[in-house]
Amino acid sequence: DAIDAEVRDHPDVVTSVAVNGIGLILAAVVIGKVWFAAVSWGGISRRRTRRYLTIWSGVTFAFVVLTLLAGPPFDTYRLRHLCLLAALWMFPLARLGMAPDSLAHNRHRL
């Protein structure tokens, strides 16, 4: 009952803690995504990597711009940061690096 009373009395604190927690989780997911992509792209040619990174950069830039344009004008809880992290998380980065291993595994499965 005491926790429920604190939540009712101080909703701004609860919202702030929730936004900070979600922000930390999204930051960890984005860092993990970039790390996994760096590890899995070891065997990909430079030409293919450059081409995919160009596409990835363009789409991610579009997501970030849309996020900034759609953000609230008076951002009390800094939700714009959460939206930017979500935009960076959206477009896949490691798929190209995983493709050769997945295809080789499928060939040997028959």
mmCIF file of C-alpha atoms in Angstrom, residues 13-106:
data_model
loop_
_atom_site.group_PDB
_atom_site.id
_atom_site.type_symbol
_atom_site.label_atom_id
_atom_site.label_comp_id
_atom_site.label_asym_id
_atom_site.label_seq_id
_atom_site.Cartn_x
_atom_site.Cartn_y
_atom_site.Cartn_z
ATOM 1 C CA VAL A 13 9.129 10.703 -10.365
ATOM 2 C CA VAL A 14 7.738 7.358 -11.550
ATOM 3 C CA THR A 15 7.586 8.600 -15.155
ATOM 4 C CA SER A 16 11.135 9.918 -14.961
ATOM 5 C CA VAL A 17 12.467 6.631 -13.579
ATOM 6 C CA ALA A 18 10.586 4.646 -16.243
ATOM 7 C CA VAL A 19 11.917 6.849 -19.063
ATOM 8 C CA ASN A 20 15.478 6.556 -17.726
ATOM 9 C CA GLY A 21 15.168 2.774 -17.461
ATOM 10 C CA ILE A 22 13.810 2.421 -20.982
ATOM 11 C CA GLY A 23 16.581 4.726 -22.224
ATOM 12 C CA LEU A 24 19.271 2.558 -20.633
ATOM 13 C CA ILE A 25 17.759 -0.588 -22.125
ATOM 14 C CA LEU A 26 17.543 0.957 -25.615
ATOM 15 C CA ALA A 27 21.122 2.243 -25.373
ATOM 16 C CA ALA A 28 22.327 -1.242 -24.431
ATOM 17 C CA VAL A 29 20.380 -2.762 -27.344
ATOM 18 C CA VAL A 30 21.864 -0.275 -29.838
ATOM 19 C CA ILE A 31 25.399 -0.877 -28.507
ATOM 20 C CA GLY A 32 24.849 -4.646 -28.693
ATOM 21 C CA LYS A 33 23.543 -4.328 -32.242
ATOM 22 C CA VAL A 34 26.614 -2.396 -33.403
ATOM 23 C CA TRP A 35 28.974 -4.798 -31.590
ATOM 24 C CA PHE A 36 27.268 -7.861 -33.099
ATOM 25 C CA ALA A 37 27.431 -6.301 -36.566
ATOM 26 C CA ALA A 38 31.141 -5.545 -36.169
ATOM 27 C CA VAL A 39 31.849 -9.133 -35.122
ATOM 28 C CA SER A 40 29.745 -10.736 -37.864
ATOM 29 C CA TRP A 41 31.050 -8.598 -40.752
ATOM 30 C CA GLY A 42 34.580 -10.015 -40.669
ATOM 31 C CA GLY A 43 34.308 -12.058 -43.890
ATOM 32 C CA ILE A 44 32.385 -9.612 -46.081
ATOM 33 C CA SER A 45 34.087 -7.843 -48.980
ATOM 34 C CA ARG A 46 34.751 -4.102 -48.699
ATOM 35 C CA ARG A 47 32.657 -3.319 -51.771
ATOM 36 C CA ARG A 48 29.574 -5.047 -50.398
ATOM 37 C CA THR A 49 30.135 -3.540 -46.940
ATOM 38 C CA ARG A 50 30.406 -0.031 -48.371
ATOM 39 C CA ARG A 51 27.235 -0.500 -50.421
ATOM 40 C CA TYR A 52 25.210 -1.845 -47.480
ATOM 41 C CA LEU A 53 26.502 0.810 -45.089
ATOM 42 C CA THR A 54 25.418 3.478 -47.574
ATOM 43 C CA ILE A 55 21.888 2.063 -47.624
ATOM 44 C CA TRP A 56 21.872 1.568 -43.853
ATOM 45 C CA SER A 57 23.101 5.127 -43.241
ATOM 46 C CA GLY A 58 20.461 6.598 -45.551
ATOM 47 C CA VAL A 59 17.556 4.719 -43.994
ATOM 48 C CA THR A 60 18.770 5.361 -40.450
ATOM 49 C CA PHE A 61 19.193 9.059 -41.265
ATOM 50 C CA ALA A 62 15.595 9.113 -42.559
ATOM 51 C CA PHE A 63 14.354 7.455 -39.337
ATOM 52 C CA VAL A 64 16.275 9.975 -37.218
ATOM 53 C CA VAL A 65 14.949 12.968 -39.188
ATOM 54 C CA LEU A 66 11.377 11.674 -38.939
ATOM 55 C CA THR A 67 11.872 11.160 -35.206
ATOM 56 C CA LEU A 68 13.123 14.714 -34.740
ATOM 57 C CA LEU A 69 10.251 16.149 -36.782
ATOM 58 C CA ALA A 70 7.602 14.092 -34.969
ATOM 59 C CA GLY A 71 8.980 14.791 -31.480
ATOM 60 C CA PRO A 72 7.023 16.773 -28.937
ATOM 61 C CA PRO A 73 7.757 20.522 -28.915
ATOM 62 C CA PHE A 74 8.213 20.756 -25.130
ATOM 63 C CA ASP A 75 10.005 17.565 -24.176
ATOM 64 C CA THR A 76 9.840 17.489 -20.366
ATOM 65 C CA TYR A 77 10.920 13.869 -19.942
ATOM 66 C CA ARG A 78 13.410 13.868 -22.845
ATOM 67 C CA LEU A 79 11.387 11.365 -24.831
ATOM 68 C CA ARG A 80 13.170 12.529 -27.974
ATOM 69 C CA HIS A 81 16.278 10.620 -26.832
ATOM 70 C CA LEU A 82 14.225 7.441 -26.540
ATOM 71 C CA CYS A 83 12.815 7.981 -30.015
ATOM 72 C CA LEU A 84 16.305 8.524 -31.452
ATOM 73 C CA LEU A 85 17.583 5.319 -29.856
ATOM 74 C CA ALA A 86 14.550 3.449 -31.186
ATOM 75 C CA ALA A 87 15.229 4.863 -34.672
ATOM 76 C CA LEU A 88 18.824 3.620 -34.505
ATOM 77 C CA TRP A 89 17.587 0.226 -33.362
ATOM 78 C CA MET A 90 15.012 -0.205 -36.131
ATOM 79 C CA PHE A 91 16.990 -0.957 -39.303
ATOM 80 C CA PRO A 92 19.011 -4.210 -39.232
ATOM 81 C CA LEU A 93 22.779 -3.913 -39.366
ATOM 82 C CA ALA A 94 24.153 -7.439 -38.843
ATOM 83 C CA ARG A 95 22.171 -9.377 -41.453
ATOM 84 C CA LEU A 96 24.705 -9.014 -44.229
ATOM 85 C CA GLY A 97 27.489 -10.319 -42.034
ATOM 86 C CA MET A 98 25.485 -13.352 -40.964
ATOM 87 C CA ALA A 99 24.344 -14.338 -44.470
ATOM 88 C CA PRO A 100 27.427 -16.344 -45.612
ATOM 89 C CA ASP A 101 27.490 -18.464 -42.447
ATOM 90 C CA SER A 102 23.742 -19.092 -42.618
ATOM 91 C CA LEU A 103 23.895 -20.113 -46.276
ATOM 92 C CA ALA A 104 26.897 -22.397 -45.666
ATOM 93 C CA HIS A 105 25.097 -24.015 -42.729
ATOM 94 C CA ASN A 106 22.013 -24.629 -44.888
#
